[in-house]
Amino acid sequence: EPEVTQTPSHQVTQMGQEVILRCVPISNHLYFYWYRQILGQKVEFLVSFYNNEISEKSEIFDDQFSVERPDGSNFTLKIRSTKLEDSAMYFCASGRTGGLNEQYFGPGTRLTVT
Amino acid sequence: KNQVEQSPQSLIILEGKNCTLQCNYTVSPFSNLRWYKQDTGRGPVSLTIMTFSENTKSNGRYTATLDADTKQSSLHITASQLSDSASYICVVSSYSSASKIIFGSGTRLSIRP
C-alpha cells in the first residue's frame, strides 16, 4: 500500500541554522500539507500546497518558513533560521483530492533545535 | 472560538475490555469529524470519518458515533488489544479549508495485559 515517507526521521540543528525537511507524497496525490506537533501539544496546521503554490497557511507559517516541490516527487519544508521553539514533530500529508477526509500522514520528522 | 475537547486525557484498561473516548466540539460550521490513532513517534492514521448526516460508523473493533445537535462524538473500542495502546485524536473540520481543521489534544490509551 502506498504511503507518505519523510526524511530524516530525526534532525538535530543549532539555533539559527537552516533546515530542510523532506517528504515524498503518494505518487498520484495533488494536494500536500505540513503540520507540526510540539511535544505534548496538539497537532497544528502549517500550510497547504496545490498546483505549485500555497493554498492556505496558518499564523505559524511566517517568513521563516517556505515550501517547495522541487521535482515531481519531493515536497519540502524549509525553516530559514531555526529557533528553540521550532522543536517539534513535523508531519507531511498528501491527498488525491482537496477533500479533508482524504489526507494521508507521513511518519513525521522530529526536529530538535539546540 | 473553534475548539475540540477530548476526555479523558488518559485511560488505562485491561486487555479484552471495552472503552469509550469522548470528543466535544464547538467548530462551526461543521463539515466532518475524524478519529485518528497515533502511535508514539508516528503520524496519525485515520480510523473513521463522519459527516453531518452520519450517526455511527464502524471500522473493525472501532465504532464512532456523532451527535451533530449536541456537538459530541465518541469512539468505542471493543475487545481491546495491546496494539490499541496509542493516542486517539478527534479532528473536526469546518469548511473544505485546510486551515479550518481543529485537532483535539487526544486521549492517551494504555492497554495492560
PDB file of C-alpha atoms in Angstrom:
ATOM      1  CA  GLU A   1       0.000   0.000   0.000  1.00  0.00           C
ATOM      2  CA  PRO A   2       1.496   3.366  -0.978  1.00  0.00           C
ATOM      3  CA  GLU A   3       2.437   5.676   1.855  1.00  0.00           C
ATOM      4  CA  VAL A   4       3.850   9.096   2.540  1.00  0.00           C
ATOM      5  CA  THR A   5       7.508   8.999   3.526  1.00  0.00           C
ATOM      6  CA  GLN A   6       9.566  11.627   5.319  1.00  0.00           C
ATOM      7  CA  THR A   7      13.273  12.143   5.809  1.00  0.00           C
ATOM      8  CA  PRO A   8      15.115  12.428   8.044  1.00  0.00           C
ATOM      9  CA  SER A   9      13.282  10.773  10.903  1.00  0.00           C
ATOM     10  CA  HIS A  10      15.196  12.941  13.371  1.00  0.00           C
ATOM     11  CA  GLN A  11      17.075  16.167  12.733  1.00  0.00           C
ATOM     12  CA  VAL A  12      19.158  17.986  15.310  1.00  0.00           C
ATOM     13  CA  THR A  13      20.259  21.503  14.477  1.00  0.00           C
ATOM     14  CA  GLN A  14      21.636  24.553  16.194  1.00  0.00           C
ATOM     15  CA  MET A  15      19.585  27.680  16.692  1.00  0.00           C
ATOM     16  CA  GLY A  16      19.859  29.992  13.707  1.00  0.00           C
ATOM     17  CA  GLN A  17      20.640  27.244  11.222  1.00  0.00           C
ATOM     18  CA  GLU A  18      18.537  26.459   8.186  1.00  0.00           C
ATOM     19  CA  VAL A  19      16.836  23.076   7.938  1.00  0.00           C
ATOM     20  CA  ILE A  20      15.021  21.357   5.113  1.00  0.00           C
ATOM     21  CA  LEU A  21      12.541  18.625   5.900  1.00  0.00           C
ATOM     22  CA  ARG A  22      11.692  16.312   3.062  1.00  0.00           C
ATOM     23  CA  CYS A  23       8.538  14.479   2.174  1.00  0.00           C
ATOM     24  CA  VAL A  24       7.654  12.134  -0.653  1.00  0.00           C
ATOM     25  CA  PRO A  25       3.865  12.180  -1.027  1.00  0.00           C
ATOM     26  CA  ILE A  26       1.857   9.323  -2.500  1.00  0.00           C
ATOM     27  CA  SER A  27       2.519   9.372  -6.224  1.00  0.00           C
ATOM     28  CA  ASN A  28      -0.900  10.284  -7.655  1.00  0.00           C
ATOM     29  CA  HIS A  29      -1.701  12.850  -4.974  1.00  0.00           C
ATOM     30  CA  LEU A  30      -2.007  16.514  -5.863  1.00  0.00           C
ATOM     31  CA  TYR A  31      -2.592  18.207  -2.506  1.00  0.00           C
ATOM     32  CA  PHE A  32       0.154  18.496   0.053  1.00  0.00           C
ATOM     33  CA  TYR A  33       0.232  19.684   3.652  1.00  0.00           C
ATOM     34  CA  TRP A  34       2.600  20.311   6.512  1.00  0.00           C
ATOM     35  CA  TYR A  35       1.587  20.063  10.167  1.00  0.00           C
ATOM     36  CA  ARG A  36       3.594  20.274  13.327  1.00  0.00           C
ATOM     37  CA  GLN A  37       3.155  18.890  16.821  1.00  0.00           C
ATOM     38  CA  ILE A  38       5.129  20.341  19.695  1.00  0.00           C
ATOM     39  CA  LEU A  39       5.791  17.677  22.307  1.00  0.00           C
ATOM     40  CA  GLY A  40       2.720  17.144  24.446  1.00  0.00           C
ATOM     41  CA  GLN A  41       0.590  19.559  22.428  1.00  0.00           C
ATOM     42  CA  LYS A  42      -1.967  19.362  19.665  1.00  0.00           C
ATOM     43  CA  VAL A  43      -1.223  18.875  16.007  1.00  0.00           C
ATOM     44  CA  GLU A  44      -1.291  22.262  14.261  1.00  0.00           C
ATOM     45  CA  PHE A  45      -1.830  23.083  10.607  1.00  0.00           C
ATOM     46  CA  LEU A  46       1.028  24.944   8.906  1.00  0.00           C
ATOM     47  CA  VAL A  47       0.404  25.098   5.181  1.00  0.00           C
ATOM     48  CA  SER A  48      -1.354  23.520   2.237  1.00  0.00           C
ATOM     49  CA  PHE A  49       0.045  23.385  -1.293  1.00  0.00           C
ATOM     50  CA  TYR A  50      -1.599  22.709  -4.634  1.00  0.00           C
ATOM     51  CA  ASN A  51      -0.656  23.351  -8.236  1.00  0.00           C
ATOM     52  CA  ASN A  52       2.791  24.587  -7.265  1.00  0.00           C
ATOM     53  CA  GLU A  53       1.598  27.262  -4.924  1.00  0.00           C
ATOM     54  CA  ILE A  54       0.486  27.741  -1.359  1.00  0.00           C
ATOM     55  CA  SER A  55      -3.277  27.386  -0.969  1.00  0.00           C
ATOM     56  CA  GLU A  56      -3.513  28.301   2.685  1.00  0.00           C
ATOM     57  CA  LYS A  57      -1.202  28.938   5.577  1.00  0.00           C
ATOM     58  CA  SER A  58      -1.620  29.427   9.294  1.00  0.00           C
ATOM     59  CA  GLU A  59      -0.305  32.177  11.543  1.00  0.00           C
ATOM     60  CA  ILE A  60       2.564  29.883  12.490  1.00  0.00           C
ATOM     61  CA  PHE A  61       3.796  29.800   8.913  1.00  0.00           C
ATOM     62  CA  ASP A  62       5.680  33.091   8.925  1.00  0.00           C
ATOM     63  CA  ASP A  63       8.511  34.357   6.727  1.00  0.00           C
ATOM     64  CA  GLN A  64      10.914  31.884   8.286  1.00  0.00           C
ATOM     65  CA  PHE A  65       9.055  29.038   6.619  1.00  0.00           C
ATOM     66  CA  SER A  66       8.830  28.120   2.970  1.00  0.00           C
ATOM     67  CA  VAL A  67       7.657  25.130   0.982  1.00  0.00           C
ATOM     68  CA  GLU A  68       8.685  23.832  -2.357  1.00  0.00           C
ATOM     69  CA  ARG A  69       8.022  20.999  -4.727  1.00  0.00           C
ATOM     70  CA  PRO A  70      11.393  20.982  -6.481  1.00  0.00           C
ATOM     71  CA  ASP A  71      10.665  17.970  -8.665  1.00  0.00           C
ATOM     72  CA  GLY A  72       7.828  15.596  -9.390  1.00  0.00           C
ATOM     73  CA  SER A  73       8.165  13.647  -6.195  1.00  0.00           C
ATOM     74  CA  ASN A  74       9.533  15.679  -3.277  1.00  0.00           C
ATOM     75  CA  PHE A  75       7.738  18.242  -1.144  1.00  0.00           C
ATOM     76  CA  THR A  76       9.981  20.181   1.221  1.00  0.00           C
ATOM     77  CA  LEU A  77       9.575  22.444   4.220  1.00  0.00           C
ATOM     78  CA  LYS A  78      12.405  24.883   4.855  1.00  0.00           C
ATOM     79  CA  ILE A  79      12.938  26.762   8.074  1.00  0.00           C
ATOM     80  CA  ARG A  80      15.356  29.578   7.367  1.00  0.00           C
ATOM     81  CA  SER A  81      16.717  30.385  10.802  1.00  0.00           C
ATOM     82  CA  THR A  82      15.579  27.918  13.394  1.00  0.00           C
ATOM     83  CA  LYS A  83      14.506  28.910  16.889  1.00  0.00           C
ATOM     84  CA  LEU A  84      14.303  26.789  20.001  1.00  0.00           C
ATOM     85  CA  GLU A  85      10.513  26.859  19.782  1.00  0.00           C
ATOM     86  CA  ASP A  86      10.638  25.233  16.347  1.00  0.00           C
ATOM     87  CA  SER A  87      11.472  21.957  18.062  1.00  0.00           C
ATOM     88  CA  ALA A  88       8.570  19.662  17.218  1.00  0.00           C
ATOM     89  CA  MET A  89       7.411  16.740  15.122  1.00  0.00           C
ATOM     90  CA  TYR A  90       6.687  17.867  11.591  1.00  0.00           C
ATOM     91  CA  PHE A  91       4.164  15.815   9.654  1.00  0.00           C
ATOM     92  CA  CYS A  92       3.671  15.879   5.927  1.00  0.00           C
ATOM     93  CA  ALA A  93       0.330  14.783   4.492  1.00  0.00           C
ATOM     94  CA  SER A  94      -0.987  14.341   0.972  1.00  0.00           C
ATOM     95  CA  GLY A  95      -4.321  13.776  -0.697  1.00  0.00           C
ATOM     96  CA  ARG A  96      -5.562  12.892  -4.165  1.00  0.00           C
ATOM     97  CA  THR A  97      -8.271  15.495  -3.866  1.00  0.00           C
ATOM     98  CA  GLY A  98      -8.599  18.553  -1.677  1.00  0.00           C
ATOM     99  CA  GLY A  99     -11.165  16.767   0.459  1.00  0.00           C
ATOM    100  CA  LEU A 100     -10.106  16.895   4.055  1.00  0.00           C
ATOM    101  CA  ASN A 101     -11.333  13.357   4.604  1.00  0.00           C
ATOM    102  CA  GLU A 102      -8.574  12.035   2.406  1.00  0.00           C
ATOM    103  CA  GLN A 103      -5.330  13.157   3.959  1.00  0.00           C
ATOM    104  CA  TYR A 104      -2.662  10.556   4.477  1.00  0.00           C
ATOM    105  CA  PHE A 105       0.010  11.415   7.002  1.00  0.00           C
ATOM    106  CA  GLY A 106       3.682  10.562   6.898  1.00  0.00           C
ATOM    107  CA  PRO A 107       5.563   9.224   9.924  1.00  0.00           C
ATOM    108  CA  GLY A 108       6.966  12.639  10.804  1.00  0.00           C
ATOM    109  CA  THR A 109      10.368  14.225  11.289  1.00  0.00           C
ATOM    110  CA  ARG A 110      11.404  15.052  14.819  1.00  0.00           C
ATOM    111  CA  LEU A 111      13.236  18.389  14.749  1.00  0.00           C
ATOM    112  CA  THR A 112      15.337  19.286  17.762  1.00  0.00           C
ATOM    113  CA  VAL A 113      16.799  22.785  17.897  1.00  0.00           C
ATOM    114  CA  THR A 114      19.578  23.262  20.453  1.00  0.00           C
TER     115      THR A 114
ATOM    116  CA  LYS B   1     -13.848  30.129  19.184  1.00  0.00           C
ATOM    117  CA  ASN B   2     -13.425  26.814  17.354  1.00  0.00           C
ATOM    118  CA  GLN B   3     -12.348  24.165  19.832  1.00  0.00           C
ATOM    119  CA  VAL B   4     -12.180  20.408  20.171  1.00  0.00           C
ATOM    120  CA  GLU B   5     -12.050  18.966  23.665  1.00  0.00           C
ATOM    121  CA  GLN B   6     -11.373  15.317  24.410  1.00  0.00           C
ATOM    122  CA  SER B   7     -11.837  13.264  27.519  1.00  0.00           C
ATOM    123  CA  PRO B   8     -10.401  11.554  29.353  1.00  0.00           C
ATOM    124  CA  GLN B   9      -6.844  12.813  28.879  1.00  0.00           C
ATOM    125  CA  SER B  10      -5.550   9.337  29.572  1.00  0.00           C
ATOM    126  CA  LEU B  11      -7.061   5.927  30.188  1.00  0.00           C
ATOM    127  CA  ILE B  12      -5.687   2.580  31.293  1.00  0.00           C
ATOM    128  CA  ILE B  13      -7.709  -0.580  30.748  1.00  0.00           C
ATOM    129  CA  LEU B  14      -7.068  -4.306  30.766  1.00  0.00           C
ATOM    130  CA  GLU B  15      -6.679  -6.237  27.553  1.00  0.00           C
ATOM    131  CA  GLY B  16     -10.001  -7.536  26.309  1.00  0.00           C
ATOM    132  CA  LYS B  17     -12.065  -4.789  27.916  1.00  0.00           C
ATOM    133  CA  ASN B  18     -14.091  -2.187  26.070  1.00  0.00           C
ATOM    134  CA  CYS B  19     -13.700   1.566  26.375  1.00  0.00           C
ATOM    135  CA  THR B  20     -15.272   4.768  25.119  1.00  0.00           C
ATOM    136  CA  LEU B  21     -13.483   8.012  24.365  1.00  0.00           C
ATOM    137  CA  GLN B  22     -15.297  11.340  24.178  1.00  0.00           C
ATOM    138  CA  CYS B  23     -14.981  14.372  21.936  1.00  0.00           C
ATOM    139  CA  ASN B  24     -16.895  17.653  22.269  1.00  0.00           C
ATOM    140  CA  TYR B  25     -16.503  20.396  19.708  1.00  0.00           C
ATOM    141  CA  THR B  26     -17.570  23.933  19.088  1.00  0.00           C
ATOM    142  CA  VAL B  27     -16.376  24.124  15.485  1.00  0.00           C
ATOM    143  CA  SER B  28     -18.901  25.833  13.288  1.00  0.00           C
ATOM    144  CA  PRO B  29     -19.999  25.458  10.617  1.00  0.00           C
ATOM    145  CA  PHE B  30     -19.318  21.757  10.770  1.00  0.00           C
ATOM    146  CA  SER B  31     -18.021  19.771   7.822  1.00  0.00           C
ATOM    147  CA  ASN B  32     -16.771  16.458   9.120  1.00  0.00           C
ATOM    148  CA  LEU B  33     -15.257  14.738  12.136  1.00  0.00           C
ATOM    149  CA  ARG B  34     -12.463  12.209  12.088  1.00  0.00           C
ATOM    150  CA  TRP B  35     -10.894   9.968  14.642  1.00  0.00           C
ATOM    151  CA  TYR B  36      -7.206   9.222  14.268  1.00  0.00           C
ATOM    152  CA  LYS B  37      -4.944   6.751  16.005  1.00  0.00           C
ATOM    153  CA  GLN B  38      -1.416   7.993  16.628  1.00  0.00           C
ATOM    154  CA  ASP B  39       1.270   5.638  17.830  1.00  0.00           C
ATOM    155  CA  THR B  40       4.127   7.252  19.720  1.00  0.00           C
ATOM    156  CA  GLY B  41       6.508   8.973  17.326  1.00  0.00           C
ATOM    157  CA  ARG B  42       4.355   8.197  14.295  1.00  0.00           C
ATOM    158  CA  GLY B  43       1.945  10.104  12.092  1.00  0.00           C
ATOM    159  CA  PRO B  44      -1.811   9.923  12.698  1.00  0.00           C
ATOM    160  CA  VAL B  45      -3.738   7.179  10.934  1.00  0.00           C
ATOM    161  CA  SER B  46      -7.387   7.716  10.089  1.00  0.00           C
ATOM    162  CA  LEU B  47      -9.889   5.377  11.779  1.00  0.00           C
ATOM    163  CA  THR B  48     -13.276   6.853  10.860  1.00  0.00           C
ATOM    164  CA  ILE B  49     -14.716   9.879   9.114  1.00  0.00           C
ATOM    165  CA  MET B  50     -18.232  11.170   9.622  1.00  0.00           C
ATOM    166  CA  THR B  51     -20.207  13.927   8.018  1.00  0.00           C
ATOM    167  CA  PHE B  52     -23.204  15.779   9.400  1.00  0.00           C
ATOM    168  CA  SER B  53     -25.739  13.168   8.354  1.00  0.00           C
ATOM    169  CA  GLU B  54     -23.941  10.155   9.791  1.00  0.00           C
ATOM    170  CA  ASN B  55     -24.639   8.971  13.329  1.00  0.00           C
ATOM    171  CA  THR B  56     -22.499   5.854  13.502  1.00  0.00           C
ATOM    172  CA  LYS B  57     -19.578   4.448  11.606  1.00  0.00           C
ATOM    173  CA  SER B  58     -17.604   1.312  12.315  1.00  0.00           C
ATOM    174  CA  ASN B  59     -14.143   0.176  11.360  1.00  0.00           C
ATOM    175  CA  GLY B  60     -13.492  -3.274  12.759  1.00  0.00           C
ATOM    176  CA  ARG B  61     -13.425  -3.016  16.537  1.00  0.00           C
ATOM    177  CA  TYR B  62     -13.740   0.766  16.391  1.00  0.00           C
ATOM    178  CA  THR B  63     -17.187   2.376  16.352  1.00  0.00           C
ATOM    179  CA  ALA B  64     -17.611   6.131  16.220  1.00  0.00           C
ATOM    180  CA  THR B  65     -20.827   7.990  16.948  1.00  0.00           C
ATOM    181  CA  LEU B  66     -21.735  11.550  16.157  1.00  0.00           C
ATOM    182  CA  ASP B  67     -24.479  13.758  17.584  1.00  0.00           C
ATOM    183  CA  ALA B  68     -24.363  16.909  15.498  1.00  0.00           C
ATOM    184  CA  ASP B  69     -27.051  18.555  17.634  1.00  0.00           C
ATOM    185  CA  THR B  70     -25.081  18.338  20.862  1.00  0.00           C
ATOM    186  CA  LYS B  71     -21.747  18.501  19.010  1.00  0.00           C
ATOM    187  CA  GLN B  72     -20.450  15.355  20.612  1.00  0.00           C
ATOM    188  CA  SER B  73     -18.711  12.296  19.282  1.00  0.00           C
ATOM    189  CA  SER B  74     -17.489   9.115  20.866  1.00  0.00           C
ATOM    190  CA  LEU B  75     -15.108   6.372  19.837  1.00  0.00           C
ATOM    191  CA  HIS B  76     -15.874   2.938  21.241  1.00  0.00           C
ATOM    192  CA  ILE B  77     -13.188   0.269  21.181  1.00  0.00           C
ATOM    193  CA  THR B  78     -14.357  -3.291  21.629  1.00  0.00           C
ATOM    194  CA  ALA B  79     -12.289  -6.172  22.981  1.00  0.00           C
ATOM    195  CA  SER B  80      -9.153  -4.084  23.336  1.00  0.00           C
ATOM    196  CA  GLN B  81      -5.768  -5.444  22.299  1.00  0.00           C
ATOM    197  CA  LEU B  82      -2.282  -4.460  23.395  1.00  0.00           C
ATOM    198  CA  SER B  83      -1.738  -2.872  19.992  1.00  0.00           C
ATOM    199  CA  ASP B  84      -4.556  -0.439  20.691  1.00  0.00           C
ATOM    200  CA  SER B  85      -2.217   1.426  23.053  1.00  0.00           C
ATOM    201  CA  ALA B  86      -1.865   4.828  21.383  1.00  0.00           C
ATOM    202  CA  SER B  87      -3.231   8.357  21.372  1.00  0.00           C
ATOM    203  CA  TYR B  88      -6.654   8.795  19.823  1.00  0.00           C
ATOM    204  CA  ILE B  89      -7.225  12.190  18.308  1.00  0.00           C
ATOM    205  CA  CYS B  90     -10.537  13.763  17.365  1.00  0.00           C
ATOM    206  CA  VAL B  91     -10.284  16.183  14.439  1.00  0.00           C
ATOM    207  CA  VAL B  92     -13.099  18.452  13.320  1.00  0.00           C
ATOM    208  CA  SER B  93     -13.164  20.287  10.008  1.00  0.00           C
ATOM    209  CA  SER B  94     -15.138  23.380   9.192  1.00  0.00           C
ATOM    210  CA  TYR B  95     -15.381  24.199   5.501  1.00  0.00           C
ATOM    211  CA  SER B  96     -13.326  22.457   2.873  1.00  0.00           C
ATOM    212  CA  SER B  97     -10.432  24.543   4.043  1.00  0.00           C
ATOM    213  CA  ALA B  98      -7.226  23.039   5.313  1.00  0.00           C
ATOM    214  CA  SER B  99      -6.722  25.832   7.796  1.00  0.00           C
ATOM    215  CA  LYS B 100     -10.080  25.139   9.421  1.00  0.00           C
ATOM    216  CA  ILE B 101      -9.055  21.723  10.717  1.00  0.00           C
ATOM    217  CA  ILE B 102      -9.064  21.690  14.508  1.00  0.00           C
ATOM    218  CA  PHE B 103      -7.244  18.910  16.331  1.00  0.00           C
ATOM    219  CA  GLY B 104      -8.105  17.743  19.810  1.00  0.00           C
ATOM    220  CA  SER B 105      -5.374  17.069  22.350  1.00  0.00           C
ATOM    221  CA  GLY B 106      -6.026  13.357  22.189  1.00  0.00           C
ATOM    222  CA  THR B 107      -6.723  10.622  24.712  1.00  0.00           C
ATOM    223  CA  ARG B 108      -3.711   8.542  25.651  1.00  0.00           C
ATOM    224  CA  LEU B 109      -4.951   4.929  25.879  1.00  0.00           C
ATOM    225  CA  SER B 110      -2.851   2.237  27.525  1.00  0.00           C
ATOM    226  CA  ILE B 111      -3.857  -1.400  27.364  1.00  0.00           C
ATOM    227  CA  ARG B 112      -2.421  -3.596  30.103  1.00  0.00           C
ATOM    228  CA  PRO B 113      -2.117  -7.391  29.782  1.00  0.00           C
TER     229      PRO B 113
END
